[in-house]
Short mmCIF file of C-alpha atoms in Angstrom, two decimals:
data_model
loop_
_atom_site.label_atom_id
_atom_site.label_comp_id
_atom_site.label_asym_id
_atom_site.label_seq_id
_atom_site.Cartn_x
_atom_site.Cartn_y
_atom_site.Cartn_z
CA MET A 1 116.73 46.64 80.11
CA PRO A 2 113.93 48.90 79.55
CA THR A 3 112.78 49.57 76.19
CA PRO A 4 113.07 53.18 75.10
CA ALA A 5 109.63 54.67 74.36
CA ALA A 6 108.64 55.59 71.10
CA VAL A 7 109.36 59.31 69.74
CA PRO A 8 106.10 60.13 67.89
CA PHE A 9 107.22 61.52 64.30
CA VAL A 10 106.02 64.72 63.83
CA PRO A 11 106.50 66.11 60.22
CA GLN A 12 108.54 69.47 59.68
CA GLU A 13 106.86 71.79 57.75
CA ILE A 14 108.86 72.83 54.39
CA ALA A 15 109.52 76.68 54.57
CA THR A 16 108.01 78.30 51.62
CA PRO A 17 110.68 80.78 50.03
CA ALA A 18 109.26 84.32 50.33
CA PRO A 19 108.42 85.66 46.94
CA ALA A 20 111.15 87.80 45.54
CA VAL A 21 110.57 91.56 45.89
CA THR A 22 111.00 93.49 42.89
CA PRO A 23 112.24 96.88 43.57
CA ARG A 24 110.23 99.79 43.18
CA VAL A 25 111.28 101.89 40.38
CA VAL A 26 111.00 105.53 41.47
CA TYR A 27 110.78 108.21 38.41
CA GLN A 28 113.67 110.67 38.43
CA PRO A 29 112.78 113.77 36.50
CA PRO A 30 116.06 114.76 34.38
CA GLU A 31 118.23 117.14 36.10
CA PRO A 32 118.35 120.36 34.22
CA LEU A 33 121.96 121.40 33.09
CA ARG A 34 123.55 123.53 35.67
CA SER A 35 125.71 125.34 32.94
CA ASP A 36 125.87 125.65 28.91
CA ARG A 37 127.76 122.58 27.67
CA VAL A 38 129.39 122.59 24.18
CA GLU A 39 129.28 119.22 22.20
CA LYS A 40 131.55 118.21 19.08
CA ILE A 41 129.33 117.56 16.10
CA LYS A 42 130.64 113.99 14.72
CA GLY A 43 129.30 111.06 13.52
CA TYR A 44 126.16 110.54 11.58
CA THR A 45 125.09 113.99 12.67
CA ARG A 46 127.93 115.70 11.04
CA THR A 47 126.88 113.87 8.16
CA MET A 48 123.32 114.89 8.46
CA VAL A 49 124.66 118.57 8.74
CA LYS A 50 126.48 118.71 5.56
CA VAL A 51 123.62 116.75 3.48
CA MET A 52 121.02 118.94 5.15
CA GLN A 53 122.98 122.09 3.97
CA GLU A 54 123.00 120.52 0.31
CA SER A 55 119.28 119.91 0.71
CA LEU A 56 118.65 123.99 1.24
CA SER A 57 119.11 124.50 -2.51
CA ILE A 58 116.57 122.05 -3.66
CA PRO A 59 113.34 123.85 -4.27
CA HIS A 60 110.63 121.49 -2.26
CA PHE A 61 107.01 121.00 -2.77
CA GLY A 62 104.36 118.89 -0.69
CA TYR A 63 101.69 116.46 -1.70
CA CYS A 64 99.87 114.39 1.00
CA ASP A 65 97.12 111.68 1.06
CA GLU A 66 95.39 109.15 2.91
CA ILE A 67 95.83 105.59 2.01
CA ASP A 68 93.31 102.87 3.57
CA MET A 69 95.21 99.99 4.57
CA SER A 70 92.86 97.75 5.74
CA LYS A 71 93.20 94.94 3.45
CA LEU A 72 97.15 95.18 3.99
CA VAL A 73 96.21 95.00 7.69
CA ASP A 74 94.43 91.76 6.93
CA ILE A 75 97.04 90.24 4.67
CA ARG A 76 99.82 90.97 7.22
CA SER A 77 97.93 89.10 9.86
CA SER A 78 97.76 86.17 7.81
CA LEU A 79 101.30 85.92 6.82
CA LYS A 80 103.06 87.17 9.96
CA ASP A 81 103.42 83.64 11.62
CA LEU A 82 104.44 82.25 8.52
CA ALA A 83 107.00 85.07 8.43
CA LEU A 84 108.26 84.13 12.11
CA GLN A 85 108.69 80.44 11.22
CA LYS A 86 111.19 81.67 8.23
CA GLY A 87 112.96 84.07 10.97
CA VAL A 88 111.36 87.23 10.00
CA LYS A 89 109.00 90.07 12.10
CA LEU A 90 106.85 90.95 8.97
CA THR A 91 106.05 94.87 9.27
CA TYR A 92 104.33 97.03 6.58
CA MET A 93 107.36 98.49 5.52
CA PRO A 94 108.66 96.07 3.22
CA PHE A 95 105.19 96.16 1.34
CA MET A 96 105.47 100.10 1.15
CA VAL A 97 109.03 99.61 -0.05
CA LYS A 98 107.85 96.93 -3.11
CA ALA A 99 104.90 98.96 -3.87
CA ALA A 100 107.37 102.21 -4.20
CA SER A 101 109.44 100.39 -6.47
CA LEU A 102 106.53 98.98 -8.92
CA ALA A 103 105.42 102.70 -9.09
CA LEU A 104 108.95 103.81 -10.10
CA LEU A 105 108.43 101.43 -12.87
CA GLN A 106 105.42 103.52 -14.22
CA TYR A 107 107.20 107.16 -13.35
CA PRO A 108 110.92 106.43 -13.42
CA ILE A 109 111.76 110.27 -13.24
CA LEU A 110 111.62 109.70 -9.59
CA ASN A 111 114.09 107.49 -9.10
CA SER A 112 116.26 109.82 -11.28
CA SER A 113 118.98 112.51 -10.49
CA MET A 114 120.57 115.62 -12.18
CA ASP A 115 124.29 115.88 -12.94
CA GLU A 116 126.52 118.29 -11.19
CA LYS A 117 125.98 121.22 -13.65
CA MET A 118 122.10 120.20 -13.96
CA GLU A 119 122.37 119.87 -17.95
CA ASN A 120 121.19 116.25 -17.70
CA LEU A 121 118.79 114.09 -16.07
CA ILE A 122 120.01 110.71 -14.89
CA TYR A 123 117.51 107.66 -15.01
CA LYS A 124 118.82 105.30 -12.26
CA MET A 125 118.55 101.44 -13.16
CA ALA A 126 118.49 100.26 -9.61
CA HIS A 127 115.79 100.96 -7.42
CA ASN A 128 117.88 101.52 -4.25
CA VAL A 129 115.13 102.68 -1.54
CA GLY A 130 116.48 104.37 1.06
CA VAL A 131 114.58 103.70 4.91
CA ALA A 132 115.41 106.43 7.43
CA MET A 133 116.30 104.91 10.58
CA ASP A 134 116.45 106.13 14.33
CA THR A 135 119.62 105.37 16.29
CA ALA A 136 121.77 106.22 19.30
CA ASP A 137 123.77 108.04 17.09
CA GLY A 138 121.75 110.11 15.38
CA LEU A 139 119.41 109.33 11.85
CA ILE A 140 120.77 107.59 9.01
CA VAL A 141 119.03 106.34 5.93
CA PRO A 142 120.53 103.03 4.58
CA ASN A 143 118.93 101.66 1.21
CA VAL A 144 117.85 98.31 0.21
CA LYS A 145 119.45 97.77 -3.05
CA ASN A 146 117.89 96.55 -6.44
CA VAL A 147 114.38 96.33 -4.99
CA GLN A 148 113.10 95.60 -8.14
CA SER A 149 114.09 92.35 -8.23
CA LEU A 150 113.52 91.44 -4.76
CA SER A 151 110.30 89.76 -3.35
CA VAL A 152 108.53 91.25 -0.03
CA PHE A 153 110.09 88.58 2.32
CA GLU A 154 113.25 89.52 0.53
CA ILE A 155 112.93 93.00 1.31
CA SER A 156 111.92 92.15 5.09
CA LEU A 157 115.17 90.37 5.52
CA GLU A 158 117.27 93.04 4.44
CA LEU A 159 115.56 95.52 6.36
CA THR A 160 115.98 93.15 9.69
CA ARG A 161 119.72 93.14 8.56
CA LEU A 162 119.92 96.70 8.29
CA GLN A 163 118.25 97.50 11.65
CA THR A 164 120.18 95.00 13.21
CA LEU A 165 123.26 96.94 12.19
CA ALA A 166 122.22 100.49 12.67
CA ALA A 167 121.06 99.27 16.23
CA ALA A 168 124.75 98.05 16.73
CA GLY A 169 126.50 101.18 15.21
CA LYS A 170 128.06 98.90 12.46
CA ILE A 171 126.21 100.30 9.27
CA GLY A 172 128.85 100.46 6.57
CA THR A 173 129.17 103.15 3.92
CA GLY A 174 128.03 100.64 1.46
CA ASP A 175 124.61 100.41 2.94
CA LEU A 176 124.73 104.07 3.35
CA ALA A 177 125.86 105.01 -0.55
CA GLY A 178 123.78 104.82 -3.58
CA GLY A 179 120.29 105.78 -2.67
CA THR A 180 117.89 106.77 -5.30
CA PHE A 181 114.59 107.09 -3.42
CA SER A 182 113.68 107.30 0.22
CA LEU A 183 110.85 106.72 2.69
CA SER A 184 111.04 107.48 6.28
CA ASN A 185 108.30 106.02 8.77
CA ILE A 186 107.47 108.80 11.08
CA GLY A 187 104.37 106.87 12.40
CA SER A 188 106.91 104.17 14.22
CA ILE A 189 107.16 106.99 16.64
CA GLY A 190 104.30 108.82 16.25
CA GLY A 191 102.35 111.71 14.16
CA THR A 192 100.61 111.33 10.88
CA TYR A 193 101.96 113.93 8.61
CA ALA A 194 105.50 115.46 8.17
CA LYS A 195 107.81 117.88 5.87
CA PRO A 196 110.22 114.97 4.99
CA VAL A 197 113.52 116.83 3.45
CA ILE A 198 115.14 115.25 -0.09
CA THR A 199 118.48 113.81 0.32
CA PRO A 200 120.65 114.84 -2.43
CA PRO A 201 120.97 113.47 -5.25
CA SER A 202 117.51 112.32 -5.08
CA VAL A 203 114.46 114.14 -6.23
CA ALA A 204 111.70 112.74 -3.75
CA ILE A 205 110.89 111.22 -0.52
CA GLY A 206 107.72 109.97 1.34
CA ALA A 207 107.28 110.30 5.21
CA ILE A 208 104.72 107.70 6.37
CA GLY A 209 102.53 108.33 9.36
CA LYS A 210 101.09 106.14 11.82
CA ILE A 211 98.18 103.45 10.99
CA GLN A 212 95.06 104.38 12.75
CA CYS A 213 91.84 102.55 13.31
CA LEU A 214 89.03 105.36 12.17
CA PRO A 215 85.50 105.53 10.90
CA ARG A 216 84.77 105.87 6.99
CA PHE A 217 82.52 105.62 4.76
CA ASP A 218 82.01 102.64 2.32
CA ASP A 219 80.65 103.13 -1.09
CA GLU A 220 76.88 102.29 0.19
CA GLY A 221 77.40 105.27 2.48
CA ASN A 222 77.56 103.14 5.57
CA VAL A 223 80.09 103.90 8.55
CA THR A 224 82.61 101.50 8.76
CA LYS A 225 85.83 100.88 10.71
CA ALA A 226 89.05 101.27 8.20
CA TYR A 227 92.87 101.47 9.12
CA ILE A 228 94.00 104.73 7.52
CA MET A 229 97.62 105.94 7.08
CA ASN A 230 99.00 109.30 5.78
CA VAL A 231 101.71 109.94 3.76
CA SER A 232 103.20 113.23 2.97
CA TRP A 233 105.76 113.41 0.02
CA SER A 234 108.63 115.88 -0.94
CA ALA A 235 110.06 116.33 -4.57
CA ASP A 236 112.15 118.35 -6.41
CA HIS A 237 110.38 121.20 -8.02
CA ARG A 238 113.21 121.71 -10.66
CA VAL A 239 112.48 118.11 -11.98
CA ILE A 240 108.89 116.67 -10.64
CA ASP A 241 105.84 118.72 -11.35
CA GLY A 242 102.88 118.34 -9.20
CA ALA A 243 100.77 116.05 -11.40
CA THR A 244 103.58 113.94 -11.95
CA MET A 245 103.99 113.49 -7.96
CA ALA A 246 100.23 112.88 -7.63
CA ARG A 247 99.92 110.12 -10.13
CA PHE A 248 103.04 108.44 -8.73
CA SER A 249 101.15 108.55 -5.21
CA ASN A 250 98.06 107.16 -6.48
CA VAL A 251 99.72 104.40 -8.26
CA TRP A 252 101.89 103.57 -4.85
CA LYS A 253 98.38 103.91 -3.19
CA SER A 254 96.65 101.57 -5.18
CA TYR A 255 99.38 99.03 -4.56
CA LEU A 256 98.78 99.25 -0.58
CA GLU A 257 94.87 99.43 -0.80
CA ASN A 258 94.54 96.44 -3.11
CA PRO A 259 97.74 94.52 -1.90
CA SER A 260 96.63 91.44 -4.26
CA SER A 261 97.48 93.64 -7.09
CA MET A 262 100.99 93.71 -6.68
CA ILE A 263 101.16 90.15 -7.63
CA LEU A 264 99.94 91.11 -11.21
CA ASP A 265 103.06 93.17 -11.66
CA LEU A 266 105.82 91.16 -9.88
CA LYS A 267 108.36 89.81 -12.40
#
């Protein structure tokens, strides 16, 4: 019986899968309204309408300054990896909130409010610093309670908790009530200066601009790179005079420009 001829082995090529094609996203400009639309004012926006109506009775005055954040930029850069290991994304806001609390210890009138009859000034024991947050449902200002007793890291933890709840639309009344002083970080969206509106019964609020890398002169007259941030304060002129606001701002500024100095005043 003849032996069958050997069939030569021919290696088969393995088909390489075609690379996935990412669908091209075509920008669609928003369509203009075809008719007027009526929308019920509700939720956070309804609350904001009420609060802003109350704010109209407050005689606002403004004060602006610029802060050299260069040293704080370096300190945050050296600490952010350590903070991440502890589960926190460290931003500049916790430093600003703590610096505000330390400055309020020197100028407690900025942490006060008037009674309903406008006959007495109430100096608040707790530094409950409100931080404005932009949400899908509107602007809200939850506050970090008792900042005077918290470390920068603890403030960062609390801000993370509030931001998580705000993004989910689950901020409770306990987190919104009781604020004594406020900061609004407009710089996270853009812009350098603003005219913040005081939220009653507080007597002051600060709006923080974006940090920009700009040329500045050092003490020897040389041009250097600096990280500059602008702040815009609004204060209730019935309670706060311009000199007090300026002195408070100078103390707050000094803590941010020389962040290691905060260590000396921490309790």
